[in-house]
Short mmCIF file of N, CA, C and O in Angstrom, two decimals:
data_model
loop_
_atom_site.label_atom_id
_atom_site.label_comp_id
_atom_site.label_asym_id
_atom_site.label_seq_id
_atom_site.Cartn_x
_atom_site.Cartn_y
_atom_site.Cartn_z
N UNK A 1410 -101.13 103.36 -105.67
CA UNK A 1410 -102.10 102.75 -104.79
C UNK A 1410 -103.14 103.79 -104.38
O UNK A 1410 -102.87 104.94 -104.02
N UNK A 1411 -104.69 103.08 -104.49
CA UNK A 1411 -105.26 104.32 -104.30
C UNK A 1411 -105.47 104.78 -102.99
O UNK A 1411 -105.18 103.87 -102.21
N UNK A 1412 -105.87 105.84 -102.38
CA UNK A 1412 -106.12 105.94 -100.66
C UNK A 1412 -106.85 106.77 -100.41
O UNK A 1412 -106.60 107.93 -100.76
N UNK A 1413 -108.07 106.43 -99.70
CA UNK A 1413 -108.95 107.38 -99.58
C UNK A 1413 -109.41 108.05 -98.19
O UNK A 1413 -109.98 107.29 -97.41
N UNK A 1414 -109.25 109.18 -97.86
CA UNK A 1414 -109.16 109.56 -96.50
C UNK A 1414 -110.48 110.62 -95.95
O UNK A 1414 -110.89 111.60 -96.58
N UNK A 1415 -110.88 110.25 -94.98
CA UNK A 1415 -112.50 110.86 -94.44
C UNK A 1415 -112.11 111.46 -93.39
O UNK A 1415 -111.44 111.11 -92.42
N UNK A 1416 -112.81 112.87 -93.84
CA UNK A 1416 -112.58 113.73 -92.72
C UNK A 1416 -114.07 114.40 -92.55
O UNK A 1416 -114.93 114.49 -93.44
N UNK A 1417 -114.17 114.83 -91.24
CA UNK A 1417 -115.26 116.02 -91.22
C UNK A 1417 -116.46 115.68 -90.01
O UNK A 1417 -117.27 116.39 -89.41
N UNK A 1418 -116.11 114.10 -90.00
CA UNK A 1418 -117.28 113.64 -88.73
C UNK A 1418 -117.43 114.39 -87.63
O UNK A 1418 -116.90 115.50 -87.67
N UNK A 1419 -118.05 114.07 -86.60
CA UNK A 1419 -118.17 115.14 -84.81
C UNK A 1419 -119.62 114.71 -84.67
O UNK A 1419 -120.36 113.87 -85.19
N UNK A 1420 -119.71 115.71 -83.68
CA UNK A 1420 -121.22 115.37 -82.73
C UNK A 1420 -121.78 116.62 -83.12
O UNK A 1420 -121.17 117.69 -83.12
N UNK A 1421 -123.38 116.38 -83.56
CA UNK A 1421 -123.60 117.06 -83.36
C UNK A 1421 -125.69 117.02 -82.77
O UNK A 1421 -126.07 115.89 -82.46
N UNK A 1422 -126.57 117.92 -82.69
CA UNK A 1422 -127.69 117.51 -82.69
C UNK A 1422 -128.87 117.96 -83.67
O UNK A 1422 -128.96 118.84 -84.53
N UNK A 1423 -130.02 116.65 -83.03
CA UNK A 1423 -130.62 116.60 -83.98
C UNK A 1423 -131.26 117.36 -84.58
O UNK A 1423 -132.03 118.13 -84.00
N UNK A 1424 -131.06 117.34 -86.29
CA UNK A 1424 -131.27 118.75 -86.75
C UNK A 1424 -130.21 119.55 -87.24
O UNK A 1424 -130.33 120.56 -87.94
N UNK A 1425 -129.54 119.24 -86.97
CA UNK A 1425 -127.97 120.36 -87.47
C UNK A 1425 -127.78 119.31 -88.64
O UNK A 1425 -128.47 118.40 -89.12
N UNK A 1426 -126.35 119.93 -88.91
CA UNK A 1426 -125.73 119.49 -90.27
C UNK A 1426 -124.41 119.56 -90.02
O UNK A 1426 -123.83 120.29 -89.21
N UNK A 1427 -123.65 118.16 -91.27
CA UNK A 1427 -122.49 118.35 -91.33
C UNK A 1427 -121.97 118.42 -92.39
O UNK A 1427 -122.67 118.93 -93.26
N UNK A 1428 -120.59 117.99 -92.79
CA UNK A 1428 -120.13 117.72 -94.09
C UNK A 1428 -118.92 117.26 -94.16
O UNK A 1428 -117.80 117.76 -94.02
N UNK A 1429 -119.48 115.89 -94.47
CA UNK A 1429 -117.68 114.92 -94.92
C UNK A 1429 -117.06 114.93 -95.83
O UNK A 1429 -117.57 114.92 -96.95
N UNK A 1430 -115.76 114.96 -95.60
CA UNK A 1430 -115.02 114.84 -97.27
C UNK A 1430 -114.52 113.59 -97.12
O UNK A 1430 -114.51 112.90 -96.09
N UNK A 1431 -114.00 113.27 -98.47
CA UNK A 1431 -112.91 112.08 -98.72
C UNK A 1431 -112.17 112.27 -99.85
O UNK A 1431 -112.40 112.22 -101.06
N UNK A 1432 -111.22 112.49 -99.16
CA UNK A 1432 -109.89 112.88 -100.27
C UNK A 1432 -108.98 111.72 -100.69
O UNK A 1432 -108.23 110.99 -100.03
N UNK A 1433 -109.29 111.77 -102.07
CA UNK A 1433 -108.51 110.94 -102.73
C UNK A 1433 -107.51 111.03 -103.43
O UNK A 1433 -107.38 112.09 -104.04
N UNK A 1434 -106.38 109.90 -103.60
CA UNK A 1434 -104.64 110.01 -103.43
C UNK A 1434 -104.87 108.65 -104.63
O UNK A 1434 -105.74 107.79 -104.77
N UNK A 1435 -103.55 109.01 -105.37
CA UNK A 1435 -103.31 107.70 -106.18
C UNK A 1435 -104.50 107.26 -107.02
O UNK A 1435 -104.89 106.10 -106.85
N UNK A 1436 -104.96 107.83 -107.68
CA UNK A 1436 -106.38 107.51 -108.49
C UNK A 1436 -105.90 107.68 -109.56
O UNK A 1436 -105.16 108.66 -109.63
N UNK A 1437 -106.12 106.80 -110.91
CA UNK A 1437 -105.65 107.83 -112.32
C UNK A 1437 -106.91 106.98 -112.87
O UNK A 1437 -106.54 106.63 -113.99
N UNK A 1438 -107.93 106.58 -112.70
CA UNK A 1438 -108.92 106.36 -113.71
C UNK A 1438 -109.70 107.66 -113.79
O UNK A 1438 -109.84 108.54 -112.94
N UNK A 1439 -110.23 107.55 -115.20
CA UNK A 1439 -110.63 108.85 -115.82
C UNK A 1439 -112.39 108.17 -115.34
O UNK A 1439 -112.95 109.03 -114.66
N UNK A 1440 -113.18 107.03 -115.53
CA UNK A 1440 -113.90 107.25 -115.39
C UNK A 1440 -113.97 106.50 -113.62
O UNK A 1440 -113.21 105.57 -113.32
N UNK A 1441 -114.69 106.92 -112.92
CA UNK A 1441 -115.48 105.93 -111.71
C UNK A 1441 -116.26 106.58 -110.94
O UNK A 1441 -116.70 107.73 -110.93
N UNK A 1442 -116.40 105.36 -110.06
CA UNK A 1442 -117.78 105.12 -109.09
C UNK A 1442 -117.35 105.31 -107.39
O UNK A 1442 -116.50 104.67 -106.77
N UNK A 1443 -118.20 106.35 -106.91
CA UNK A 1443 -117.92 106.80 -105.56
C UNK A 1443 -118.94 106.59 -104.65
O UNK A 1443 -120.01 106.92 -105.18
N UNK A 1444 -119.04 106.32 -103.90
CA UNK A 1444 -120.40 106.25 -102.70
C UNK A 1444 -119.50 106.05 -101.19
O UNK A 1444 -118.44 105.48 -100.93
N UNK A 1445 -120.47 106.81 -100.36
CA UNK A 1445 -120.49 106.77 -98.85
C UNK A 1445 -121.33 105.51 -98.05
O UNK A 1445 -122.31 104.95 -98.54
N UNK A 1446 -120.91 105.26 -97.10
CA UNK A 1446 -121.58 103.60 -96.52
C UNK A 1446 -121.87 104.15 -94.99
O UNK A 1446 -121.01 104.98 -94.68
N UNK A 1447 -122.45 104.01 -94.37
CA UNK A 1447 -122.38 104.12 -92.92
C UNK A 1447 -122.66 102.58 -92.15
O UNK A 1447 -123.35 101.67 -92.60
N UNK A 1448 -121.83 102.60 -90.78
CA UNK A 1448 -122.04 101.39 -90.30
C UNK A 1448 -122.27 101.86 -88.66
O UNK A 1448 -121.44 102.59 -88.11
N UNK A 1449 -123.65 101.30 -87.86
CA UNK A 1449 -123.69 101.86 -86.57
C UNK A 1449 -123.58 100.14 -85.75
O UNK A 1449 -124.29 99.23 -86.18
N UNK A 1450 -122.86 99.98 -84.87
CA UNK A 1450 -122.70 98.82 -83.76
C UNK A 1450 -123.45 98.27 -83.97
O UNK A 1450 -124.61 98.66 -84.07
N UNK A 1451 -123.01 97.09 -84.13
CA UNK A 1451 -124.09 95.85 -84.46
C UNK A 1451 -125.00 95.91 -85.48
O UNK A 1451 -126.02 95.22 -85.39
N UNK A 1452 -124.83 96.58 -86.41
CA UNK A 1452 -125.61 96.54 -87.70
C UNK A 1452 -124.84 96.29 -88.56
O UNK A 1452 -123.66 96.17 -88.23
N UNK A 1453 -125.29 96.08 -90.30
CA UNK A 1453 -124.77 95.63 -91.50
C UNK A 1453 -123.86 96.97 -92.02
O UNK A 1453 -123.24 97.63 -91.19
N UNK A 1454 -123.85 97.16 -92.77
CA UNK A 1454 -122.65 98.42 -93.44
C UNK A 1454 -123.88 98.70 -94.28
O UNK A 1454 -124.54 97.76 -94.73
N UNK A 1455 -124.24 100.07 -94.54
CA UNK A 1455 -125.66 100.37 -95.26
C UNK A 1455 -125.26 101.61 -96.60
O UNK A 1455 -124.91 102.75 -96.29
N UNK A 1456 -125.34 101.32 -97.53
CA UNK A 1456 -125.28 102.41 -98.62
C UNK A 1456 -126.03 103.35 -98.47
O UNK A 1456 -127.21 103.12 -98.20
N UNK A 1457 -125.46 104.98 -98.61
CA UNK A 1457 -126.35 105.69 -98.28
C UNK A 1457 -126.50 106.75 -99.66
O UNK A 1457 -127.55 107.35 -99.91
N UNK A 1458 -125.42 106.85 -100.36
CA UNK A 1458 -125.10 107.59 -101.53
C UNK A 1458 -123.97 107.03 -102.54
O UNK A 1458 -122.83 106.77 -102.16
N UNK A 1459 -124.33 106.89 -103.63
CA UNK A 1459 -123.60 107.20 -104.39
C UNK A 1459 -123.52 107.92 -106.13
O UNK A 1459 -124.43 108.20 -106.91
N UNK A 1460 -121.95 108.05 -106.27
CA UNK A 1460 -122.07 109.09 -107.61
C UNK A 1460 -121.20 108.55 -108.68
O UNK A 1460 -120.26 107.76 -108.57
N UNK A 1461 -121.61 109.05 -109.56
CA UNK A 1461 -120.28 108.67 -110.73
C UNK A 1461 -119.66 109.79 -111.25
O UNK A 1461 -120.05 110.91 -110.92
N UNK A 1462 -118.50 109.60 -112.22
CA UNK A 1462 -117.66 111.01 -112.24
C UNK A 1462 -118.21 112.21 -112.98
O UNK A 1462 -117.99 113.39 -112.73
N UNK A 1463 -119.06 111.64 -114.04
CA UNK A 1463 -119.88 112.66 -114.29
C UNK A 1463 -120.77 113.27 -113.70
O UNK A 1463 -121.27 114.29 -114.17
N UNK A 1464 -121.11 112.76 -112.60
CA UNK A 1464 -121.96 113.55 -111.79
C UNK A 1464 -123.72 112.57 -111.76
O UNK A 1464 -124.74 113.24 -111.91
N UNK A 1465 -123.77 111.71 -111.65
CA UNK A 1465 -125.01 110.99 -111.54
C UNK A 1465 -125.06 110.69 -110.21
O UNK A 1465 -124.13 110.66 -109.41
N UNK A 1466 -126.06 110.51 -110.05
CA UNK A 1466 -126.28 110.25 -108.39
C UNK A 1466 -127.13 109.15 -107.83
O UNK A 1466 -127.95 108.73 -108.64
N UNK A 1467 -127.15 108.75 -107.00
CA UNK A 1467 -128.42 107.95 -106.42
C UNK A 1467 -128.31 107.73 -104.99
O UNK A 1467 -127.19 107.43 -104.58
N UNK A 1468 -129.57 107.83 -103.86
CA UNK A 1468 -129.52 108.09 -102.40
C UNK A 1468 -130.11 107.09 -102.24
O UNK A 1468 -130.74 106.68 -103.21
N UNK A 1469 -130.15 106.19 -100.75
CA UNK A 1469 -130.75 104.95 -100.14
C UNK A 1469 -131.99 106.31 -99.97
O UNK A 1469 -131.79 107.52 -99.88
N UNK A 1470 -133.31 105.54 -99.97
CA UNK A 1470 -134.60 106.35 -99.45
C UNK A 1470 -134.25 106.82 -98.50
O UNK A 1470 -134.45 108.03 -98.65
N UNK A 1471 -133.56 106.56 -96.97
CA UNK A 1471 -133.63 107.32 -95.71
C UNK A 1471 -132.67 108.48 -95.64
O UNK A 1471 -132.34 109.11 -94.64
N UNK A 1472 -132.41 108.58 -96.47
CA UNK A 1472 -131.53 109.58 -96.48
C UNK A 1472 -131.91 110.97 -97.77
O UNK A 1472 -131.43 112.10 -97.68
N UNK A 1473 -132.72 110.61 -98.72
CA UNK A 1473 -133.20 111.62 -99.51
C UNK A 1473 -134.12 112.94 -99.01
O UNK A 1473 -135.02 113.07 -98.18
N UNK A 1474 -133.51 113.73 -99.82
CA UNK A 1474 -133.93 115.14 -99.26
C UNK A 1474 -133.13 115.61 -97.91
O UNK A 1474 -133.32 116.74 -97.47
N UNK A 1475 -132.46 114.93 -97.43
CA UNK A 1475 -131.39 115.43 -96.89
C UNK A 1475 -129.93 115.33 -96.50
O UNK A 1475 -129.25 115.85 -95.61
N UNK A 1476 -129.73 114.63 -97.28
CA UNK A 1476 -128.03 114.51 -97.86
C UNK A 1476 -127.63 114.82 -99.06
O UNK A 1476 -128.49 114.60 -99.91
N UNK A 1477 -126.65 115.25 -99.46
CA UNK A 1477 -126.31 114.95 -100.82
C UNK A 1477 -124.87 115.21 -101.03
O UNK A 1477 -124.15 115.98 -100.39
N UNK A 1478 -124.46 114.18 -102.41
CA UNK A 1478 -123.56 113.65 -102.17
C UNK A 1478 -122.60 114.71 -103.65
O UNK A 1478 -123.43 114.94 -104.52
N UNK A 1479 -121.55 115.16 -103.93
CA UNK A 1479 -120.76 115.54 -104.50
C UNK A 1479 -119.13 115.01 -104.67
O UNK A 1479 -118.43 114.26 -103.99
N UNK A 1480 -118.91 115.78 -105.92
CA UNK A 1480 -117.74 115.04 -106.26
C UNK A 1480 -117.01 116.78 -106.80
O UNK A 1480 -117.66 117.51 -107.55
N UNK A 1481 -115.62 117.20 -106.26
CA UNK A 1481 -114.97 118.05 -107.55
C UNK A 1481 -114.12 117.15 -107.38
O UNK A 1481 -113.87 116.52 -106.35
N UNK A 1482 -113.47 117.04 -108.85
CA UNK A 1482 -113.16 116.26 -109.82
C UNK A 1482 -111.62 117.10 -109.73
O UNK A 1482 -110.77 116.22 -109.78
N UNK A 1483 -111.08 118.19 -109.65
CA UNK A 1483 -110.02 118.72 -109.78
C UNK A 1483 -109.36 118.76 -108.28
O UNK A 1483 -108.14 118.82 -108.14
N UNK A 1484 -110.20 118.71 -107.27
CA UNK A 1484 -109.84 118.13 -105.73
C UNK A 1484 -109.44 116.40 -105.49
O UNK A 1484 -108.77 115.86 -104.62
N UNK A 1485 -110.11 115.90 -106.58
CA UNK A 1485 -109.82 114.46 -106.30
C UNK A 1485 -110.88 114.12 -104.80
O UNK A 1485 -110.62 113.15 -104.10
N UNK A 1486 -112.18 115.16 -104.42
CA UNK A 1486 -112.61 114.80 -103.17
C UNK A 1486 -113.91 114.73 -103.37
O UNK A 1486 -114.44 115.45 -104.22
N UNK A 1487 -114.76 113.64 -102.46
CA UNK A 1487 -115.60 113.71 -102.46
C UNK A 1487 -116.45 113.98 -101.36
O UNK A 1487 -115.81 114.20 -100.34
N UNK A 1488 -118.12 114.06 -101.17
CA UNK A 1488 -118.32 115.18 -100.36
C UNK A 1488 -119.62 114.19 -99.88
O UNK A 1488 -119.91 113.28 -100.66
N UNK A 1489 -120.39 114.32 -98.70
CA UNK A 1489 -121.61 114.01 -98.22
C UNK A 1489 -122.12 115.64 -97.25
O UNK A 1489 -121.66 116.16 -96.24
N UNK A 1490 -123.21 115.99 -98.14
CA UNK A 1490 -123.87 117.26 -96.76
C UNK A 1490 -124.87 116.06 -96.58
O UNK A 1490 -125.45 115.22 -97.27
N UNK A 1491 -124.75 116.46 -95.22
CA UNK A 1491 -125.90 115.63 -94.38
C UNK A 1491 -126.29 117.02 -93.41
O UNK A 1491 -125.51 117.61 -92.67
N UNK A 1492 -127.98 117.40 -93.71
CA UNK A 1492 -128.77 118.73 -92.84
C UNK A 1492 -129.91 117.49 -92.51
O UNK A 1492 -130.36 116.47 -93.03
N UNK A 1493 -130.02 118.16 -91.52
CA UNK A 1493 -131.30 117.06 -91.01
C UNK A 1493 -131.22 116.61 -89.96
O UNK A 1493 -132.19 116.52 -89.22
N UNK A 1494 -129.81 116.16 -89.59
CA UNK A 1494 -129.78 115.00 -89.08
C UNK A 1494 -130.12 114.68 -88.05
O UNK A 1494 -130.07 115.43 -87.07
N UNK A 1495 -130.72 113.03 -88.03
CA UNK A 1495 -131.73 112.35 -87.10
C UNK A 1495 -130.65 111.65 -85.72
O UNK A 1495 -129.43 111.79 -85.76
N UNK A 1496 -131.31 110.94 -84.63
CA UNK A 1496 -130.30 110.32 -84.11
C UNK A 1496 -129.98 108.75 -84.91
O UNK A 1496 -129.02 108.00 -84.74
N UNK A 1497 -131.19 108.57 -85.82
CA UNK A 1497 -130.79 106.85 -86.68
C UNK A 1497 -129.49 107.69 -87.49
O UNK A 1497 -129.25 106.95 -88.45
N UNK A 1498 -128.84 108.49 -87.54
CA UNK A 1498 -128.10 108.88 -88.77
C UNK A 1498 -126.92 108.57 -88.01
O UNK A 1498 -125.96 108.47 -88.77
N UNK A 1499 -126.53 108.33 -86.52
CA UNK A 1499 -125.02 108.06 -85.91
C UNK A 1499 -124.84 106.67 -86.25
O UNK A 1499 -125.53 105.68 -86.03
N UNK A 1500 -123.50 106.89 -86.99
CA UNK A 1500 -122.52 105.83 -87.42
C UNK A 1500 -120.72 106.48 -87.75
O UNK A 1500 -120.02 107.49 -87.65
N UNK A 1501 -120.68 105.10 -88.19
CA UNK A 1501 -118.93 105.29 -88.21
C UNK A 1501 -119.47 105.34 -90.09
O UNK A 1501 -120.17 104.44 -90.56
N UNK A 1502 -119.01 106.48 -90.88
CA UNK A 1502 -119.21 106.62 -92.33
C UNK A 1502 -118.02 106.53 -93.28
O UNK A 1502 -117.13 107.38 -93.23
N UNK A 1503 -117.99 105.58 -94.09
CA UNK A 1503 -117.06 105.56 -94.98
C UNK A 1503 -117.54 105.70 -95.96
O UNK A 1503 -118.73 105.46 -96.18
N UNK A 1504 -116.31 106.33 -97.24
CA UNK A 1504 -115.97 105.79 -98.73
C UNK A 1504 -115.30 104.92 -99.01
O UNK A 1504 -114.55 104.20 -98.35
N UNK A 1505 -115.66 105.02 -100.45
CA UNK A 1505 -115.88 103.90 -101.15
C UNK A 1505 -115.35 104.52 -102.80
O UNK A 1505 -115.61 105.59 -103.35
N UNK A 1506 -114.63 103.53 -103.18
CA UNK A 1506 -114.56 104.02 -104.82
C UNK A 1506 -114.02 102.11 -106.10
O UNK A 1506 -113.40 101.04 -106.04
N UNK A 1507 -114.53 102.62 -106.65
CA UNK A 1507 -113.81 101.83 -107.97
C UNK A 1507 -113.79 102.01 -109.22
O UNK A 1507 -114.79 102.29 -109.88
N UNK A 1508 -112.70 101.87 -109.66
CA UNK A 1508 -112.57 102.47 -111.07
C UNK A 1508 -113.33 101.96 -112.24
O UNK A 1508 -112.76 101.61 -113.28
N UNK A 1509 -114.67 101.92 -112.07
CA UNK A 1509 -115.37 102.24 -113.29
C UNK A 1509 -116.77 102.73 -113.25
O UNK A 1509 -117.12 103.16 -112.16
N UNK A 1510 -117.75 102.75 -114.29
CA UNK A 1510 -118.90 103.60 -113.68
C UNK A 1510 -119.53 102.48 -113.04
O UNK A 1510 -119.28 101.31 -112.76
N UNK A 1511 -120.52 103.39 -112.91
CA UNK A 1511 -121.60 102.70 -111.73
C UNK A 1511 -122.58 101.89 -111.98
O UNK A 1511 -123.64 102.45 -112.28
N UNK A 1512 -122.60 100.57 -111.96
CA UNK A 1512 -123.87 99.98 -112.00
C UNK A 1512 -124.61 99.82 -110.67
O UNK A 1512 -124.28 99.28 -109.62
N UNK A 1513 -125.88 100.58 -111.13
CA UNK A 1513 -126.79 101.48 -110.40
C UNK A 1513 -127.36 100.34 -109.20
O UNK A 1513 -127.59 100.63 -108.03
N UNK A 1514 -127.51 98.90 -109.88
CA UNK A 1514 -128.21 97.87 -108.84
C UNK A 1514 -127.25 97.74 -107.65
O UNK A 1514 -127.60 97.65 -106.47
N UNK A 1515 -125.83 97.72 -108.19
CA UNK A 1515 -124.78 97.60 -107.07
C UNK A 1515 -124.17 98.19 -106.08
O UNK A 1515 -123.57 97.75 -105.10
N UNK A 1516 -124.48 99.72 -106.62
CA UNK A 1516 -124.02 100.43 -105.50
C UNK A 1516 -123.82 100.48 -104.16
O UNK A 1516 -122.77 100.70 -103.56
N UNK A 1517 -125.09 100.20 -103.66
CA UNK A 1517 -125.48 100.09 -102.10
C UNK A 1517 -124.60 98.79 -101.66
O UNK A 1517 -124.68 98.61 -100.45
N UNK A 1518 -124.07 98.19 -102.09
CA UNK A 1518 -123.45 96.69 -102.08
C UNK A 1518 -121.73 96.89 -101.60
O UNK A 1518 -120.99 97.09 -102.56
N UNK A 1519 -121.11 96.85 -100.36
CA UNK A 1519 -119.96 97.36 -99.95
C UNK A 1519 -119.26 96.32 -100.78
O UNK A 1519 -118.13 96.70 -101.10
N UNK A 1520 -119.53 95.28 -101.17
CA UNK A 1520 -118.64 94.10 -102.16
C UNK A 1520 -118.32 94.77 -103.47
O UNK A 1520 -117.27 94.59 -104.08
N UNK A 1521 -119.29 95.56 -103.85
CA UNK A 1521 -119.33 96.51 -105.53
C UNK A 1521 -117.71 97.25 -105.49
O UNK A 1521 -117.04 97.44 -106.51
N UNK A 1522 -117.27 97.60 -104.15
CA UNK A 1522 -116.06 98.88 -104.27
C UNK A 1522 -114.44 97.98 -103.66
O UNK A 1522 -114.15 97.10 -102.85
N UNK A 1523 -113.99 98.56 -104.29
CA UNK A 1523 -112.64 97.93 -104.12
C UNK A 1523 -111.40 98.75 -102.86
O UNK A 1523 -110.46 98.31 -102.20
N UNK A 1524 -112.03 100.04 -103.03
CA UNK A 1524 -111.16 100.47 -102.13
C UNK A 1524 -111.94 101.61 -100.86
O UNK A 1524 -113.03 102.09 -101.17
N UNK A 1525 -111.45 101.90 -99.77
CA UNK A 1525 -112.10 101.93 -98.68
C UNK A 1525 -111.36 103.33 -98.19
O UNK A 1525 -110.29 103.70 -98.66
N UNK A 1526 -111.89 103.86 -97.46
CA UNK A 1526 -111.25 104.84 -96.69
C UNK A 1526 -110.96 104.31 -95.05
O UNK A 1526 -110.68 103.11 -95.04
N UNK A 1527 -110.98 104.97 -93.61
CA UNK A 1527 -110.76 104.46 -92.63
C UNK A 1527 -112.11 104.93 -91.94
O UNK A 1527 -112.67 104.03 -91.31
N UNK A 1528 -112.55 105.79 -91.94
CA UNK A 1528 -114.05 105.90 -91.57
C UNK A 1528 -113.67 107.24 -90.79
O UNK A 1528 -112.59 107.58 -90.30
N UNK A 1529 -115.13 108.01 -90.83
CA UNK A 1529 -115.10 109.24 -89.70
C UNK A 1529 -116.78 108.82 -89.11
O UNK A 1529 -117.82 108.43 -89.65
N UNK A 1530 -116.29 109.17 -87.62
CA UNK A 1530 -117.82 109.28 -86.44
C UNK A 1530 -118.43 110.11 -87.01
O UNK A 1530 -117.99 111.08 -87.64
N UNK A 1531 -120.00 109.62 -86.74
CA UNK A 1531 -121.03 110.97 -87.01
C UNK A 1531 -121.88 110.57 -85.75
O UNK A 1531 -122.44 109.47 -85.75
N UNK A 1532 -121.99 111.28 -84.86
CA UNK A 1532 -122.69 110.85 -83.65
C UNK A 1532 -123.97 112.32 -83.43
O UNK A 1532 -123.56 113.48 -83.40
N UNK A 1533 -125.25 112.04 -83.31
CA UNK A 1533 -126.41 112.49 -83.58
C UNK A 1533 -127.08 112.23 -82.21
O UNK A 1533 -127.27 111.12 -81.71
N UNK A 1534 -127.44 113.50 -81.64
CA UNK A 1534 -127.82 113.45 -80.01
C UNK A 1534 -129.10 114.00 -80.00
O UNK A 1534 -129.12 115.06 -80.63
N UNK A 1535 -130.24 113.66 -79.50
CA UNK A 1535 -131.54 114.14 -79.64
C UNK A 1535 -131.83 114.99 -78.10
O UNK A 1535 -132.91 115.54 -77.89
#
């Protein structure tokens, strides 16, 4: 069973930086698709990154040029640096994975991924 676990959230302000992981358990597909989602109170669940195992990438516009998203492949973990950060950037942030590659239209789409992590805070104070 796969399980994916997010660590790394906190407070911090605007302008600083952080960096989440999500460590993944129980995975044996050789190829797939990873992305981070953030969700802030009372809003939709919003794609903000995602990657495939080879290393392809793609960022929602509000977030380019200052996030980016990684994968090592021998950690089983995946990674979001977020420098920049604004106060629109506080949310509760999850992963996301499914075992195959990525079709690129779907990503941003929390229905596209099959399995979930539990989420870590990112709270952004101006």
């Amino acid at each position: 069973q796969v399980q994916l676990v997010e660590s790394g959230g906190g407070s911090v302000q605007a302008g600083g930086s952080l960096r989440l992981s999500c460590a993944a358990s129980g995975y044996t597909y050789s190829t797939y698709c990873m992305g981070w989602f953030r969700q802030a109170p009372g809003k939709e669940r919003e794609g903000v990154a995602a990657i495939q195992s080879d290393g392809e990438s793609r960022y929602a516009d509000s977030v380019k040029g200052r996030f980016t998203i990684s994968l090592d492949n021998a950690k089983k973990t995946l990674y979001l640096q977020m420098n920049s950060l604004k106060p629109e950037d506080s949310a509760m942030y999850y992963c996301a994975a499914r075992g195959t590659s990525c079709a690129w239209a779907a990503v941003s789409r929390a229905w596209y991924y099959g399995f979930w992590g539990q989420g870590t805070q990112v709270t952004v104070s101006s």
